[in-house]
mmCIF file of C-alpha atoms and ligand atoms in Angstrom:
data_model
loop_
_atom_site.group_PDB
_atom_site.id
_atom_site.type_symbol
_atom_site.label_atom_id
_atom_site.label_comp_id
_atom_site.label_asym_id
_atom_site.label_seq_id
_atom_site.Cartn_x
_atom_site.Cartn_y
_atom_site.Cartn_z
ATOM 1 C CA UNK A 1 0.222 -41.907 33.386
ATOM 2 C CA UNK A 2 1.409 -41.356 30.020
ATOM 3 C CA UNK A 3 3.890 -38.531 28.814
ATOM 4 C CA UNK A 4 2.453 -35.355 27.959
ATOM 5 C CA UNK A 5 3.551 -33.148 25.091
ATOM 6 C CA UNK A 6 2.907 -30.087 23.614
ATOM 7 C CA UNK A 7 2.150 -29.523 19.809
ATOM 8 C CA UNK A 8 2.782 -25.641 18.909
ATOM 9 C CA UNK A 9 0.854 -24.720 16.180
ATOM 10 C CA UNK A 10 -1.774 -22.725 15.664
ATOM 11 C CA UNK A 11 -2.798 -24.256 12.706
ATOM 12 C CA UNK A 12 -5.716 -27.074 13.119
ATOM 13 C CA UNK A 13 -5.178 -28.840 9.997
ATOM 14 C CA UNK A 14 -1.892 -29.550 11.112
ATOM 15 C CA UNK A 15 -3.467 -30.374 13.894
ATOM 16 C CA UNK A 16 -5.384 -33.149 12.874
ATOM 17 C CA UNK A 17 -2.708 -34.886 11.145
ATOM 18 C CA UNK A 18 -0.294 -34.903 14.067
ATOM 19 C CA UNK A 19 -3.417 -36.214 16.548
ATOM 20 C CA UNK A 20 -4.286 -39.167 13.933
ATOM 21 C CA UNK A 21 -0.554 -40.002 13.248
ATOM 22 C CA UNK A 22 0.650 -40.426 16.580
ATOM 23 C CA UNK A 23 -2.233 -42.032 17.915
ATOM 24 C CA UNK A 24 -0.544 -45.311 18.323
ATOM 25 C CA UNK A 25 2.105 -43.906 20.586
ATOM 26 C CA UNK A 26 2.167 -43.596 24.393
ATOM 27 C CA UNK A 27 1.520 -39.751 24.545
ATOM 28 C CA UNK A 28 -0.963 -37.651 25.392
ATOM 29 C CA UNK A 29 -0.510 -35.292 22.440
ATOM 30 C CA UNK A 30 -1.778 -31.652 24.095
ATOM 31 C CA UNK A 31 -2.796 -28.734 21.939
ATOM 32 C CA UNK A 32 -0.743 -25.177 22.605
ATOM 33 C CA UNK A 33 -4.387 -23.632 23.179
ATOM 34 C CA UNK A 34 -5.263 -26.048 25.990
ATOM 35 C CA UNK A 35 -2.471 -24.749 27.747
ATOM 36 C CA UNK A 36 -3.018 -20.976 26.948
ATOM 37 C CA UNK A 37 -0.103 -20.912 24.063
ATOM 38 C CA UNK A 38 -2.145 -18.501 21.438
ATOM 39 C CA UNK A 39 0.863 -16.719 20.074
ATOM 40 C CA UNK A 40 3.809 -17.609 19.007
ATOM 41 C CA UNK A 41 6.791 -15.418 18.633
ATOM 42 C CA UNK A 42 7.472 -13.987 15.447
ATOM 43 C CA UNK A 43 8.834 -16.411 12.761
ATOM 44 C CA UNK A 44 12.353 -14.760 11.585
ATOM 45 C CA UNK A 45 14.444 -17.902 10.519
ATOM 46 C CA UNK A 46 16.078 -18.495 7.751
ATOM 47 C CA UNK A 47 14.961 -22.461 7.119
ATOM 48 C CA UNK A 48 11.997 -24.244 8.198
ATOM 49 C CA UNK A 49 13.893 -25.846 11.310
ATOM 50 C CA UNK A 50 15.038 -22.580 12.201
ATOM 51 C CA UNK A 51 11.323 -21.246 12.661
ATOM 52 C CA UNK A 52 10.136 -24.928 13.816
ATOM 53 C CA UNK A 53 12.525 -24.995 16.974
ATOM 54 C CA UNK A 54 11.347 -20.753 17.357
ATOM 55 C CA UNK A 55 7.813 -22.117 17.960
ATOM 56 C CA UNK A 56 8.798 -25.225 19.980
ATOM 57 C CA UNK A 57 11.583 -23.846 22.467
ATOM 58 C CA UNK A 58 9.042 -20.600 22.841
ATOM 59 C CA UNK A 59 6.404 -23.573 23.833
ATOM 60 C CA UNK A 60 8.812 -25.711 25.945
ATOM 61 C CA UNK A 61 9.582 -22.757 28.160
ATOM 62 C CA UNK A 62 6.294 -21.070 28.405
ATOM 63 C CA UNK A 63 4.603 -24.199 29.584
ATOM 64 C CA UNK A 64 7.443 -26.635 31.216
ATOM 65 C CA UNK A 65 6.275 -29.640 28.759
ATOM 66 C CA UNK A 66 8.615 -31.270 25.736
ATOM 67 C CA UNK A 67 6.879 -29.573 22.694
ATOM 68 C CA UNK A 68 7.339 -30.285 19.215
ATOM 69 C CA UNK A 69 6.785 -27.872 16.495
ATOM 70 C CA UNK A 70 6.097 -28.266 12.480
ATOM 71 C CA UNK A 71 7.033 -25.504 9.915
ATOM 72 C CA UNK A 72 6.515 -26.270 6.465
ATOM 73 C CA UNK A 73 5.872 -24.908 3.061
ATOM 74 C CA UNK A 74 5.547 -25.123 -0.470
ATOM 75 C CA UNK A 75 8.217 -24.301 -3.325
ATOM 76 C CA UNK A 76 7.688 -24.201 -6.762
ATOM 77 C CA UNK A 77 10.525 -24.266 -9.161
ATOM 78 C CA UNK A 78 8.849 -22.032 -12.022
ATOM 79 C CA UNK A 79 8.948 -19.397 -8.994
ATOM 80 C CA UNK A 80 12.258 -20.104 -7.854
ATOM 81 C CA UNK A 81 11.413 -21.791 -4.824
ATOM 82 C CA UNK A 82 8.872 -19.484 -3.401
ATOM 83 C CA UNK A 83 6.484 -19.277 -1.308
ATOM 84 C CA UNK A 84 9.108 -21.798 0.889
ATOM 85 C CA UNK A 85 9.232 -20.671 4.458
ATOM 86 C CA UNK A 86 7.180 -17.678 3.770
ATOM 87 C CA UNK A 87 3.741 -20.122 2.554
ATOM 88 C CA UNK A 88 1.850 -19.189 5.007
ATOM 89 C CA UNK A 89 1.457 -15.626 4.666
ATOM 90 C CA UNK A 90 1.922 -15.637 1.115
ATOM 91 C CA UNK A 91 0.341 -12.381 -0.809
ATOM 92 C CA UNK A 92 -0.192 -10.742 2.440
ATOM 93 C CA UNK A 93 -3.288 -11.295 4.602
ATOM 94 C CA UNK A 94 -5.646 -13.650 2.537
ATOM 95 C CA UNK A 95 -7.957 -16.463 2.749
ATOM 96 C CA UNK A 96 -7.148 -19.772 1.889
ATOM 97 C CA UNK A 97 -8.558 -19.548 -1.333
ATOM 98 C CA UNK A 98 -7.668 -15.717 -2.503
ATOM 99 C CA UNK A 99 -3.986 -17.513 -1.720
ATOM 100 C CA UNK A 100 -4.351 -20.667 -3.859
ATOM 101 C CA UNK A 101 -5.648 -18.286 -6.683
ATOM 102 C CA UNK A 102 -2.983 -15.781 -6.401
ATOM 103 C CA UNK A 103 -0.398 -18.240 -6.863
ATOM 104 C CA UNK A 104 -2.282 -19.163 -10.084
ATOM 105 C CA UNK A 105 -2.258 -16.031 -11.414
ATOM 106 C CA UNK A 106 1.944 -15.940 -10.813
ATOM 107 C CA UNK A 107 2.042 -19.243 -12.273
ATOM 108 C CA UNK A 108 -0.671 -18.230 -15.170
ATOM 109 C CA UNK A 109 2.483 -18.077 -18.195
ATOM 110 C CA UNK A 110 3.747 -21.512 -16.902
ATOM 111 C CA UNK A 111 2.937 -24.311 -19.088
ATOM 112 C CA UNK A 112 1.436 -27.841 -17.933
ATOM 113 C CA UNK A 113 4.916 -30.210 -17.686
ATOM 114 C CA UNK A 114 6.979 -26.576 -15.835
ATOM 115 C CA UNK A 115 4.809 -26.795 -12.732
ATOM 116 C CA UNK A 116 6.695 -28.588 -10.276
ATOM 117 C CA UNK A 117 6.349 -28.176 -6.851
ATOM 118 C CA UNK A 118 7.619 -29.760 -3.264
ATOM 119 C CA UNK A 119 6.022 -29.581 -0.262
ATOM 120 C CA UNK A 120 8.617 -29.347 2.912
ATOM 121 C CA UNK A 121 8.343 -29.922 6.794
ATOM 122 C CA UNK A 122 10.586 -29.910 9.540
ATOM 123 C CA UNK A 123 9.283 -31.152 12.932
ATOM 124 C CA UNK A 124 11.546 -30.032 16.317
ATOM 125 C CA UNK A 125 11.424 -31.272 19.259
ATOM 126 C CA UNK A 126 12.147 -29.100 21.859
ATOM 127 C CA UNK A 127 12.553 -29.992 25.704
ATOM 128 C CA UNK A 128 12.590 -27.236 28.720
ATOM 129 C CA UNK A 129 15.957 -28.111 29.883
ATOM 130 C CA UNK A 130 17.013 -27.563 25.949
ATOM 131 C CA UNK A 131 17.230 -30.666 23.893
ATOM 132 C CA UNK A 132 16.749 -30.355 20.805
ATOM 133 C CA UNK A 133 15.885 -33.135 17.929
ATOM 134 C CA UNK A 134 15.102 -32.365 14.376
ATOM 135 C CA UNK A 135 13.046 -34.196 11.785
ATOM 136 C CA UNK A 136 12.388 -33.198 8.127
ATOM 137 C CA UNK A 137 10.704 -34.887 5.118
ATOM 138 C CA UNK A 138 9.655 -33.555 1.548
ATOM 139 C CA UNK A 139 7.579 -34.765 -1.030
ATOM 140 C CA UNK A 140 7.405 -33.986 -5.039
ATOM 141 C CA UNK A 141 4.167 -32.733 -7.095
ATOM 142 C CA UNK A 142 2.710 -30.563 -9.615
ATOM 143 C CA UNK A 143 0.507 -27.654 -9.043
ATOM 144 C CA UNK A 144 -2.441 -27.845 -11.099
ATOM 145 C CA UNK A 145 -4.333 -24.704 -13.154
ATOM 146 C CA UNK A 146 -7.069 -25.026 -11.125
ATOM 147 C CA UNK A 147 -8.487 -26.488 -7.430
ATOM 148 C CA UNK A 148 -9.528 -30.463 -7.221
ATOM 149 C CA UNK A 149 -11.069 -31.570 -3.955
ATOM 150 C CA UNK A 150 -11.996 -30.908 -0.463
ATOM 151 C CA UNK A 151 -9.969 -32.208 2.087
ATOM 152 C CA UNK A 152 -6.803 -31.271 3.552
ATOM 153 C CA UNK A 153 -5.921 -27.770 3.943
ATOM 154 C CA UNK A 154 -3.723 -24.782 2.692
ATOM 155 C CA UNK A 155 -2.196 -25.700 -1.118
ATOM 156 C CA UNK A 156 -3.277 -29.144 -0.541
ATOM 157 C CA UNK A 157 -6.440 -28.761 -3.480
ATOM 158 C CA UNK A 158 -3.704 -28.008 -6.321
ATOM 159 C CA UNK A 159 -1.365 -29.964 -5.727
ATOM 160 C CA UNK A 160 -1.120 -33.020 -7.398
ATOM 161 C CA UNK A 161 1.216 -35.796 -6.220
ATOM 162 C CA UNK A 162 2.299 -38.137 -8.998
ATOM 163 C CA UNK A 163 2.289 -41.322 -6.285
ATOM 164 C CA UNK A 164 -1.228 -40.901 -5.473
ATOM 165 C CA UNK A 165 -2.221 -39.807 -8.497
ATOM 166 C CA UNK A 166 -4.962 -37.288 -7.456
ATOM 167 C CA UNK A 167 -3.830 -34.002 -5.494
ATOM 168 C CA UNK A 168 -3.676 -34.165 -1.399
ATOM 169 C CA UNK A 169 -7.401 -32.592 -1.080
ATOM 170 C CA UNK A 170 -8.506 -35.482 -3.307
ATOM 171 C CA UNK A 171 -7.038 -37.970 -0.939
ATOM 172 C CA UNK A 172 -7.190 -40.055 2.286
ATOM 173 C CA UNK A 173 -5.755 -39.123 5.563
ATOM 174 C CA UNK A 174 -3.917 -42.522 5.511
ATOM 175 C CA UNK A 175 -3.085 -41.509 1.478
ATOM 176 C CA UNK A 176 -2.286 -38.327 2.444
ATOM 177 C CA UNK A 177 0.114 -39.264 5.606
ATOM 178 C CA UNK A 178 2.066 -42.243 3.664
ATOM 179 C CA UNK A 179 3.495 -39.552 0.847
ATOM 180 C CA UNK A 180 2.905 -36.155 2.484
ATOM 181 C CA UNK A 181 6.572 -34.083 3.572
ATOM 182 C CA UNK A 182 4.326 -34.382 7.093
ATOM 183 C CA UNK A 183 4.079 -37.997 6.909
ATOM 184 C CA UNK A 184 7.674 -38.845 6.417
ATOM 185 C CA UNK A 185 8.923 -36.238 9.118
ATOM 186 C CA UNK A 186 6.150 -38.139 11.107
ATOM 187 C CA UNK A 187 7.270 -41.174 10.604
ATOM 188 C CA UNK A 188 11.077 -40.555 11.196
ATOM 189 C CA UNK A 189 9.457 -39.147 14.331
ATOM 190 C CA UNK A 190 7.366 -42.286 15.437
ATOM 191 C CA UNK A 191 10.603 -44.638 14.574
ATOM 192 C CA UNK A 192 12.364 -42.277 17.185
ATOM 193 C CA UNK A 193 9.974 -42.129 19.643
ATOM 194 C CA UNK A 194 10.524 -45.955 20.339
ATOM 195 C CA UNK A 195 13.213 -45.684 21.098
ATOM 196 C CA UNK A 196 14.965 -45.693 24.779
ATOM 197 C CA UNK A 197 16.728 -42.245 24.608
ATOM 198 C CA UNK A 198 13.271 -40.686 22.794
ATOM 199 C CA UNK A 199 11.657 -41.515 26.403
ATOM 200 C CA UNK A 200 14.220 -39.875 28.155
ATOM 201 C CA UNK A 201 14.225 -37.362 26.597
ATOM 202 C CA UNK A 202 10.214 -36.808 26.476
ATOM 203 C CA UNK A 203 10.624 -37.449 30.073
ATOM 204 C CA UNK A 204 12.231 -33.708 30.568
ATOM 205 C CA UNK A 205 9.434 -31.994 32.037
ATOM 206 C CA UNK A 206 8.954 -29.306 34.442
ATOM 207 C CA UNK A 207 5.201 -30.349 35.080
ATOM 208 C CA UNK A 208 4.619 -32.924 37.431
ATOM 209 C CA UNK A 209 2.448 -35.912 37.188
ATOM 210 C CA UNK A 210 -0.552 -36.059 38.327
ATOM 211 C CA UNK A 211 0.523 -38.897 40.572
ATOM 212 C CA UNK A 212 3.149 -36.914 41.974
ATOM 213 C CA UNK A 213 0.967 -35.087 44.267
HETATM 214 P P1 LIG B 1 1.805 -22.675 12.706
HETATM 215 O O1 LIG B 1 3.017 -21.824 12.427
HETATM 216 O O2 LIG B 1 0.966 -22.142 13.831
HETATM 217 O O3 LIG B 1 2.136 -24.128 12.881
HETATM 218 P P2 LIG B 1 1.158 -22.042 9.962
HETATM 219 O O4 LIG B 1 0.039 -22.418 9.041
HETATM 220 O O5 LIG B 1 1.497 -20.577 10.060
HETATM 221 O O6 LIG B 1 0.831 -22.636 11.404
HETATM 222 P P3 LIG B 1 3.750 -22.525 8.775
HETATM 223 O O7 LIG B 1 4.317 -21.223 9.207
HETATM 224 O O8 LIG B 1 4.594 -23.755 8.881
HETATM 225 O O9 LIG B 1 2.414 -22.870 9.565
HETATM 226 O O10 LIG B 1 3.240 -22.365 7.271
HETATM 227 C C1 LIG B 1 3.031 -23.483 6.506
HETATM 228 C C2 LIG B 1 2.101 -23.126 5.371
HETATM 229 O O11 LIG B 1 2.470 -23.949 4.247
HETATM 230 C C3 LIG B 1 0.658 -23.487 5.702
HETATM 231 O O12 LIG B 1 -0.052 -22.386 6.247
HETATM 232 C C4 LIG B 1 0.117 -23.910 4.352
HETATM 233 O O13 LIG B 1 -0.261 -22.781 3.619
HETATM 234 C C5 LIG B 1 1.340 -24.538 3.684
HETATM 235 N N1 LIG B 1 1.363 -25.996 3.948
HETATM 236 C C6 LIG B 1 2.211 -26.672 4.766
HETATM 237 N N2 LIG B 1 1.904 -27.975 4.793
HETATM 238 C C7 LIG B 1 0.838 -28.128 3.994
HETATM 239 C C8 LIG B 1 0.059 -29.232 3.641
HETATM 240 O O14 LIG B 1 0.263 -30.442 4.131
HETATM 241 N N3 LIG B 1 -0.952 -29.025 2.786
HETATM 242 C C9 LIG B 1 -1.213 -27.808 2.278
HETATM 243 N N4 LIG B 1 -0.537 -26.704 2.589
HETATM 244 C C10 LIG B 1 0.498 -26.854 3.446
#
């Protein structure tokens, strides 16, 4: 039977991109809401790992299975660094949309060649027993005056990523996953996964098999 664990997020485009880029692994990736995880605690850290390992250690113990976590966010320089940790809720309670356009409007004085941007993700790994493993990738862009595309999710229809050449809501998945701050925490991830203490360590469960009965 293979290894079960946990992703804790709440978010379903995030989601999607963990299901499609770990399919290849041994794992039975499970979703927080299959196992009755629809809150997480509050996050209060000061860095994206900080909040990442809140949601996963919260996970790991509520549920007994090694759970792994994303936080993530965008930071544009012309607003010195903000939204950052704070991307999701940025401007208060809003829809996707009303959030892309009120970080236009903030950015309406900035000229075209002043509007660069990162995206940022940490991914933690968090076991019951308390291991802990970190991940984190980034990736460089340019937020556009205006939305282009449909896929993707959150700030991905304005912002434009120089490698690709179109912004993330014009892309692929695959396009998407091979620049994305996601992707390469992913793929760190994946390379660790392989290996023989990533097993052990996704071995540290507190729910039994389903052969062990
Ligand atoms: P969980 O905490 O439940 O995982 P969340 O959406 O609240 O979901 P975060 O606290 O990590 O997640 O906030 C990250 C926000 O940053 C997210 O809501 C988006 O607005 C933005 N973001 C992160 N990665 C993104 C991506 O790949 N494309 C577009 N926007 C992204």
């Amino acid at each position: 039977m293979s290894l079960q664990l946990l992703l804790a997020t709440s978010n379903k485009g995030k989601l999607q991109e963990f299901q499609e880029a770990l399919s290849s692994l041994d794992i039975e990736l499970v979703s927080a809401t299959e196992k009755g995880v629809t809150r997480f605690p509050e996050e209060q850290g000061s860095s994206y790992a900080e909040n990442a390992l809140l949601k996963a250690g919260y996970a790991a113990l509520a549920t007994g299975l090694p759970s792994i976590a994303d936080d993530s966010g965008l930071e544009v320089a012309a607003l010195d660094g903000s939204p950052g940790i704070y991307s999701a809720r940025f401007g208060g309670d809003l829809s996707n949309g009303e959030r892309i356009a009120y970080l236009l409007n903030k950015m309406r004085e900035v000229p075209r060649g002043a509007r660069s941007a990162r995206f940022v993700c940490a991914i933690v790994l968090a076991t019951p027993s308390g291991q802990i493993k970190t991940f984190e990738g980034e990736c460089a862009g340019e937020i556009l005056e205006g939305p282009r595309g449909e896929g993707g999710f959150g700030y991905d229809p304005i912002f434009f990523s120089p490698e690709l050449n179109k912004t993330f809501a014009e892309a692929s998945k695959e396009e998407k996953r091979r620049v994305s701050h996601r992707g390469r925490a992913l793929k760190q991830f994946l390379d660790w996964a392989l290996t023989p203490t990533a097993k052990r360590t996704m071995k540290d469960t507190l729910v039994p098999a389903e052969d062990d009965y």
